[in-house]
Coordinates of C-alpha atoms in Angstrom, one line a residue:
X22 CA 142.6 110.5 182.1
X23 CA 143.2 107.7 178.7
X24 CA 139.9 106.6 179.3
X25 CA 138.7 110.7 178.9
X26 CA 140.4 110.6 175.4
X27 CA 139.7 107.1 174.4
X28 CA 136.4 109.6 172.0
X29 CA 139.9 111.2 169.9
X30 CA 140.7 108.7 167.5
X31 CA 137.1 108.6 166.5
X32 CA 137.0 111.6 166.0
X33 CA 139.7 111.7 163.8
X34 CA 138.1 109.7 161.4
X35 CA 134.2 111.2 161.2
X36 CA 136.4 114.1 160.5
X37 CA 138.3 112.3 157.7
X38 CA 135.3 110.6 156.0
X39 CA 133.0 114.1 156.0
X40 CA 136.4 116.1 154.1
X41 CA 136.6 113.2 151.4
X42 CA 132.8 113.6 151.1
X43 CA 132.9 117.6 151.0
X44 CA 135.9 116.9 148.3
X45 CA 134.1 114.3 146.4
X46 CA 130.9 116.5 146.4
X47 CA 132.8 119.3 145.1
X48 CA 134.8 117.0 142.6
X49 CA 131.6 115.7 141.1
X50 CA 130.9 119.2 140.5
X51 CA 133.3 120.4 138.9
X52 CA 133.2 117.2 136.5
X53 CA 129.7 118.3 135.8
X54 CA 130.5 121.7 135.2
X55 CA 133.3 120.6 132.9
X56 CA 131.7 117.9 130.8
X57 CA 128.4 120.4 130.6
X58 CA 131.2 123.2 129.2
X59 CA 132.7 120.3 126.3
X60 CA 129.0 119.6 125.3
X61 CA 128.5 123.0 125.3
X62 CA 131.5 123.5 122.7
X63 CA 130.3 120.4 120.5
X64 CA 127.3 121.7 120.8
X65 CA 128.2 125.4 119.1
X66 CA 130.3 123.2 116.3
X67 CA 126.5 121.7 115.6
X68 CA 125.4 125.3 115.1
X69 CA 127.3 126.5 113.2
X70 CA 126.9 124.2 110.6
X71 CA 123.0 124.2 111.5
X72 CA 124.1 128.2 111.0
X73 CA 125.6 127.6 107.4
X74 CA 122.8 125.0 105.9
X75 CA 119.6 127.5 106.3
X76 CA 122.0 130.0 104.3
X77 CA 122.3 127.1 101.4
X78 CA 118.7 125.7 101.8
X79 CA 116.9 129.7 102.2
X80 CA 119.4 130.4 99.1
X81 CA 118.0 127.2 97.2
X82 CA 114.6 127.9 98.3
X83 CA 114.9 131.7 96.7
X84 CA 116.4 130.4 93.4
X85 CA 113.3 127.9 92.7
X86 CA 110.5 130.3 93.5
X87 CA 112.4 132.2 90.7
X88 CA 112.5 128.7 88.1
X89 CA 108.4 128.1 89.1
X90 CA 107.2 132.1 88.3
X91 CA 109.8 131.3 85.2
X92 CA 107.9 127.9 84.5
X93 CA 104.9 128.4 85.0
X94 CA 104.8 131.4 82.6
X95 CA 106.6 128.5 80.2
X96 CA 104.3 125.7 80.7
X97 CA 100.7 127.2 82.6
X98 CA 100.1 127.1 86.1
X99 CA 98.3 123.6 85.8
X100 CA 101.5 121.7 84.1
X101 CA 103.8 123.2 86.6
X102 CA 101.4 122.5 89.6
X103 CA 103.9 119.7 91.2
X104 CA 107.1 121.1 90.9
X105 CA 104.7 123.9 93.2
X106 CA 104.0 121.7 95.2
X107 CA 107.7 120.4 96.1
X108 CA 109.1 123.6 96.7
X109 CA 106.2 124.5 98.5
X110 CA 106.7 121.8 100.8
X111 CA 110.6 122.4 101.1
X112 CA 109.6 126.1 102.8
X113 CA 107.5 124.6 105.1
X114 CA 110.3 122.3 106.2
X115 CA 113.0 125.5 106.5
X116 CA 110.4 127.7 108.4
X117 CA 110.3 125.3 111.4
X118 CA 114.8 125.7 110.4
X119 CA 114.0 129.5 111.4
X120 CA 111.4 128.6 114.4
X121 CA 114.3 126.4 115.8
X122 CA 117.1 128.8 115.2
X123 CA 115.3 131.8 116.7
X124 CA 115.2 129.6 119.8
X125 CA 119.3 129.1 119.7
X126 CA 119.4 132.5 118.9
X127 CA 117.8 133.4 121.9
X128 CA 119.3 135.9 125.6
X129 CA 117.5 132.6 127.9
X130 CA 120.3 130.2 128.3
X131 CA 119.5 126.7 127.3
X132 CA 120.8 123.4 128.0
X133 CA 123.6 121.6 125.9
X134 CA 121.4 118.7 125.1
X135 CA 118.5 120.8 123.8
X136 CA 120.8 122.9 121.9
X137 CA 122.2 119.6 120.5
X138 CA 118.6 118.1 120.0
X139 CA 117.5 121.9 118.2
X140 CA 120.4 121.7 116.1
X141 CA 120.0 118.3 115.1
X142 CA 116.5 119.2 114.1
X143 CA 117.9 122.1 111.4
X144 CA 119.9 119.8 110.2
X145 CA 117.4 117.5 109.8
X146 CA 115.3 120.0 107.8
X147 CA 117.6 121.9 105.7
X148 CA 119.2 118.5 104.0
X149 CA 115.6 117.6 103.3
X150 CA 114.7 121.0 102.3
X151 CA 117.3 120.7 99.5
X152 CA 117.1 117.3 98.3
X153 CA 113.2 118.3 98.2
X154 CA 114.2 121.4 96.0
X155 CA 117.4 119.4 93.8
X156 CA 114.3 117.3 92.6
X157 CA 111.7 120.6 91.8
X158 CA 115.1 121.8 89.9
X159 CA 115.7 119.0 88.1
X160 CA 111.7 117.7 87.0
X161 CA 112.2 121.7 85.7
X162 CA 115.1 120.6 83.7
X163 CA 113.4 117.7 82.2
X164 CA 110.0 119.6 81.5
X165 CA 112.6 122.1 79.6
X166 CA 114.4 119.3 77.4
X167 CA 110.8 117.5 76.4
X168 CA 109.7 121.0 74.8
X169 CA 113.5 121.6 73.1
X170 CA 113.1 118.2 71.5
X171 CA 109.1 118.3 71.2
X172 CA 109.8 119.8 67.4
X173 CA 112.2 116.5 66.5
X174 CA 110.2 113.6 68.0
X175 CA 106.3 115.5 65.9
X176 CA 107.9 113.2 62.1
X177 CA 108.4 110.4 63.9
X178 CA 104.9 110.5 66.1
X179 CA 103.5 111.4 62.8
X180 CA 104.6 108.6 60.9
X181 CA 104.0 105.5 63.8
X182 CA 100.4 107.1 64.1
X183 CA 100.0 106.3 59.9
X184 CA 101.6 103.1 60.7
X185 CA 99.3 101.9 63.2
X186 CA 96.4 103.5 61.2
X187 CA 96.9 100.7 58.0
X188 CA 97.2 97.9 61.4
X189 CA 93.9 99.4 62.9
X190 CA 92.3 98.9 59.1
X191 CA 93.3 95.5 58.4
X192 CA 92.4 94.5 62.0
X193 CA 88.6 95.5 61.0
X194 CA 88.9 93.1 57.9
X195 CA 90.3 90.5 60.7
X196 CA 87.0 91.4 62.5
X197 CA 84.9 91.3 59.5
X198 CA 85.5 88.7 58.1
X199 CA 85.8 86.3 61.9
X200 CA 82.2 87.4 61.9
X201 CA 81.5 85.6 59.0
X202 CA 82.8 82.5 60.3
X203 CA 81.7 82.3 64.2
X204 CA 78.7 83.7 66.6
X205 CA 78.8 86.9 67.7
X206 CA 79.5 85.7 72.4
X207 CA 83.3 84.3 70.4
X208 CA 84.0 87.4 68.6
X209 CA 83.0 89.7 71.4
X210 CA 86.6 90.0 72.8
X211 CA 88.0 91.1 69.4
X212 CA 85.2 93.6 68.6
X213 CA 86.2 95.2 71.6
X214 CA 89.6 95.6 71.6
X215 CA 88.9 96.9 67.6
X216 CA 86.6 99.7 69.2
X217 CA 89.5 100.6 71.9
X218 CA 91.8 100.9 69.4
X219 CA 90.1 102.9 66.7
X220 CA 89.1 105.2 69.9
X221 CA 92.4 104.9 71.1
X222 CA 94.4 106.1 67.5
X223 CA 91.6 109.2 66.8
X224 CA 92.4 110.3 70.7
X225 CA 96.6 110.2 69.7
X226 CA 95.2 112.0 66.5
X227 CA 94.2 114.6 67.6
X228 CA 96.3 115.3 70.4
X229 CA 99.5 114.7 67.4
X230 CA 97.3 117.7 64.7
X231 CA 97.0 120.0 68.7
X232 CA 101.3 119.9 68.8
X233 CA 101.9 120.8 65.7
X234 CA 99.2 123.8 66.2
X235 CA 101.9 124.4 69.4
X236 CA 104.9 124.2 67.8
X237 CA 103.9 126.3 64.9
X238 CA 102.9 128.9 67.4
X239 CA 106.0 128.7 69.8
X240 CA 104.3 127.6 72.4
X241 CA 104.9 123.8 75.1
X242 CA 103.5 121.2 72.6
X243 CA 105.7 117.9 75.0
X244 CA 102.4 118.0 76.9
X245 CA 99.9 117.2 74.0
X246 CA 102.5 114.2 72.2
X247 CA 102.9 113.1 75.8
X248 CA 99.5 111.8 75.4
X249 CA 99.6 111.1 71.9
X250 CA 102.4 108.2 72.3
X251 CA 99.7 106.7 75.6
X252 CA 97.1 106.2 73.4
X253 CA 99.0 105.0 70.9
X254 CA 100.5 102.8 72.7
X255 CA 97.0 101.6 74.0
X256 CA 96.2 101.3 70.8
X257 CA 99.2 99.7 69.5
X258 CA 98.0 96.5 72.5
X259 CA 94.4 96.3 71.2
X260 CA 95.3 96.2 68.0
X261 CA 98.0 93.3 68.3
X262 CA 94.6 91.5 70.7
X263 CA 92.9 91.2 67.2
X264 CA 95.9 90.5 64.9
X265 CA 95.6 86.8 67.5
X266 CA 92.9 86.5 68.1
X267 CA 92.0 84.8 64.6
X268 CA 94.6 81.9 66.7
X269 CA 93.3 82.2 70.0
X270 CA 89.8 80.9 68.9
X271 CA 91.5 77.9 66.3
X272 CA 94.1 77.1 69.7
X273 CA 90.5 76.5 71.0
X274 CA 88.6 74.6 68.4
X275 CA 91.1 72.8 69.0
X276 CA 91.5 72.4 73.1
X277 CA 87.8 71.8 72.5
X278 CA 88.6 68.5 70.2
X279 CA 90.8 66.9 72.8
X280 CA 88.7 67.8 75.6
X281 CA 85.9 65.7 73.9
X282 CA 87.7 63.4 73.8
X283 CA 88.7 62.9 77.6
X284 CA 85.4 63.4 78.5
X285 CA 83.9 60.5 76.4
X286 CA 87.2 58.1 77.3
X287 CA 85.3 59.1 81.5
X288 CA 82.3 58.9 80.0
X289 CA 83.0 55.1 79.4
X290 CA 84.4 54.7 82.5
X291 CA 82.6 56.5 84.6
X292 CA 79.5 54.4 83.7
X293 CA 81.5 50.7 84.5
X294 CA 81.9 52.3 87.9
X295 CA 78.3 53.6 88.3
X296 CA 77.4 49.7 87.2
X297 CA 80.0 48.5 90.5
X298 CA 78.7 50.9 93.2
X299 CA 76.6 49.3 96.2
X300 CA 75.9 52.4 97.5
X301 CA 73.0 54.3 95.8
X302 CA 73.2 57.5 97.1
X303 CA 77.1 57.4 95.7
X304 CA 75.4 55.6 92.1
X305 CA 72.7 58.4 92.0
X306 CA 75.0 61.2 91.9
X307 CA 77.7 59.7 89.5
X308 CA 74.2 58.8 87.5
X309 CA 73.0 62.5 87.2
X310 CA 77.1 63.3 86.3
X311 CA 76.7 61.2 83.4
X312 CA 74.0 62.3 82.4
X313 CA 75.0 65.8 82.0
X314 CA 78.4 65.3 80.5
X315 CA 76.4 63.4 77.7
X316 CA 74.3 66.1 77.5
X317 CA 76.8 68.6 76.8
X318 CA 78.6 66.0 74.9
X319 CA 75.9 65.6 72.7
X320 CA 75.4 68.9 72.1
X321 CA 78.7 70.0 70.5
X322 CA 76.4 71.2 67.9
X323 CA 74.9 74.4 69.3
X324 CA 78.2 75.7 70.0
X325 CA 80.2 74.8 66.2
X326 CA 80.6 78.5 66.2
X327 CA 81.9 79.3 68.9
X328 CA 84.4 76.9 70.3
X329 CA 85.4 79.2 73.3
X330 CA 82.3 78.5 75.1
X331 CA 82.4 74.9 73.5
X332 CA 85.6 73.7 75.3
X333 CA 84.5 75.8 78.2
X334 CA 81.2 73.7 78.7
X335 CA 83.4 70.1 78.1
X336 CA 86.2 71.8 80.4
X337 CA 83.5 72.2 83.1
X338 CA 81.5 68.9 82.4
X339 CA 84.6 66.9 82.7
X340 CA 85.6 68.7 86.5
X341 CA 82.2 68.3 87.3
X342 CA 82.5 64.5 86.6
X343 CA 85.5 64.1 87.3
X344 CA 84.3 65.0 90.9
X345 CA 81.1 62.8 91.1
X346 CA 83.7 59.7 90.2
X347 CA 86.2 60.6 93.5
X348 CA 83.1 61.1 95.9
X349 CA 81.6 57.6 94.3
X350 CA 84.7 55.6 95.2
X351 CA 85.4 57.4 98.4
X352 CA 82.0 56.2 99.2
X353 CA 82.6 52.7 97.7
X354 CA 86.1 52.5 99.5
X355 CA 84.2 53.5 103.0
X356 CA 81.5 49.9 101.9
X357 CA 84.8 48.0 101.1
X358 CA 86.5 48.6 104.7
X359 CA 83.3 47.9 106.0
X360 CA 82.3 44.6 105.1
X361 CA 86.7 43.4 105.8
X362 CA 86.7 45.0 109.5
X363 CA 82.3 43.9 110.5
X364 CA 83.0 40.4 110.9
X365 CA 86.9 40.8 113.2
X366 CA 84.3 44.0 115.2
X367 CA 81.1 41.6 115.7
X368 CA 83.5 38.6 117.3
X369 CA 85.2 41.2 119.3
X370 CA 82.1 42.5 120.6
X371 CA 80.5 38.9 121.0
X372 CA 83.3 38.0 123.4
X373 CA 82.9 41.2 125.7
X374 CA 79.5 40.6 126.0
X375 CA 80.5 37.5 127.0
X376 CA 83.0 38.9 129.5
X377 CA 79.9 41.6 131.1
X378 CA 77.5 38.8 131.3
X379 CA 79.8 36.6 133.2
X380 CA 80.9 39.8 135.9
X381 CA 76.8 40.7 136.2
X382 CA 76.3 36.4 136.9
X383 CA 79.4 36.8 139.2
X384 CA 78.3 39.9 141.7
X385 CA 74.3 38.3 141.5
X386 CA 72.5 40.7 142.9
X387 CA 75.2 43.5 144.1
X388 CA 75.3 44.3 140.7
X389 CA 73.0 47.1 140.3
X390 CA 71.1 49.1 137.2
X391 CA 73.3 51.1 135.3
X392 CA 75.9 47.5 134.8
X393 CA 72.5 45.8 133.6
X394 CA 70.9 48.4 131.7
X395 CA 74.9 48.3 129.8
X396 CA 74.5 45.1 129.0
X397 CA 71.0 45.3 127.3
X398 CA 72.2 47.9 125.3
X399 CA 75.4 46.4 124.4
X400 CA 73.0 42.9 123.3
X401 CA 70.4 45.2 120.6
X402 CA 73.5 47.2 119.3
X403 CA 74.6 43.9 118.7
X404 CA 71.7 42.3 117.3
X405 CA 71.4 45.2 115.2
X406 CA 75.5 44.9 113.4
X407 CA 74.1 41.1 112.5
X408 CA 71.2 42.6 110.8
X409 CA 71.9 46.0 109.2
X410 CA 72.2 45.5 105.6
X411 CA 74.6 48.7 105.3
X412 CA 78.0 48.0 106.3
X413 CA 78.8 51.3 107.3
X414 CA 76.5 50.7 109.9
X415 CA 76.5 47.7 110.7
X416 CA 80.3 48.1 111.6
X417 CA 79.5 51.1 113.7
X418 CA 76.8 49.3 115.7
X419 CA 79.3 46.6 116.3
X420 CA 81.7 49.1 117.9
X421 CA 79.5 50.3 119.7
X422 CA 78.0 46.8 121.2
X423 CA 81.7 46.0 122.0
X424 CA 82.1 49.9 123.8
X425 CA 78.7 49.3 125.4
X426 CA 79.8 45.9 126.9
X427 CA 82.6 47.2 128.0
X428 CA 80.9 49.3 130.2
X429 CA 78.7 46.8 131.6
X430 CA 81.7 45.0 133.1
X431 CA 83.3 47.9 134.2
X432 CA 80.5 49.1 136.5
X433 CA 79.6 45.7 137.4
X434 CA 82.6 44.9 139.2
X435 CA 83.0 47.7 140.7
X436 CA 79.1 46.9 142.4
X437 CA 80.5 43.7 143.1
X438 CA 83.3 45.6 145.3
X439 CA 80.4 46.6 147.0
X440 CA 82.0 50.4 146.4

């Protein structure tokens, strides 16, 4: 009988586990439902806020549309075009917000996550639309302030134009004086600046005259005044360039004299360096630049009426001469270094050749052709090193002799071991 009832404890344990599992599943489902309800409640608050923003944005858009219509009637469609574009962008954002709100209002139930996402997007779109509408309103307000101040600005702008006219006429006198002292190539920049200044002033004067007529008729004139102010600003910069050009030419003449003194000193130094060079190629290259620099220095009389070009020519010649001198010093340094190292390199090569010969003699007939060929090449390179007039080439040959002799020794030892 006890054996027959031995399965009861297991049954009780499994039954308890099953009950616990069912309870856990039911509890999780209830927890999920509660969370979903909590999310939906939180989402409803966001939806209420989104609806409030839609109302605000829609009202702001309607106001902006009316303001744009007034502005286009007052200033013209072309003038209000940028503001119209801003309002249109805000309208497009609001239309997208309405589509999302329609989804929220549909009878079909949506998940809490979807509703939160749509509400958040509506919030973002409405706030962006409101910001753009505020920018459009500020632009229209600024434009109206400009129009109200146009009449007050006209006298000051007219006075500025008259003062600038006097400066433009004076700049023409300066240009005539410069033309008597300098070549056309020297004053080309000043002449172009004077022409631009005259053209800019003429544009400004025409815009001011047009603005005067518009103000008299009670029509918008701010755009004409802005055109006049911009044209006068450009003309003023060009007049300043002409006024300062005489001082610029004087400074260029002074710089040219300084460059000539520096170039003359460099020529003397370069001639001494050329005569001391051992490298014929370097000497020839430096000599060519010495000749070119001498010609630039000696030909200054032809550029007496163009100090800008005279200065630039001398500076260029000075730069090329300095480059040639640096290259010559580098070449001479290589020669001097090679001379200093040549005797030691030859001595090292001779010692390595002696070691290689001894290794071949010890190996006798077991030493093959490879080792003997390397030895012969080492001896040839050493002869070249002793006979070569160019110390750089001689040094390279001595180093190759040492390397080939080392190869010959290694091969001879390998053959002598019978491997």
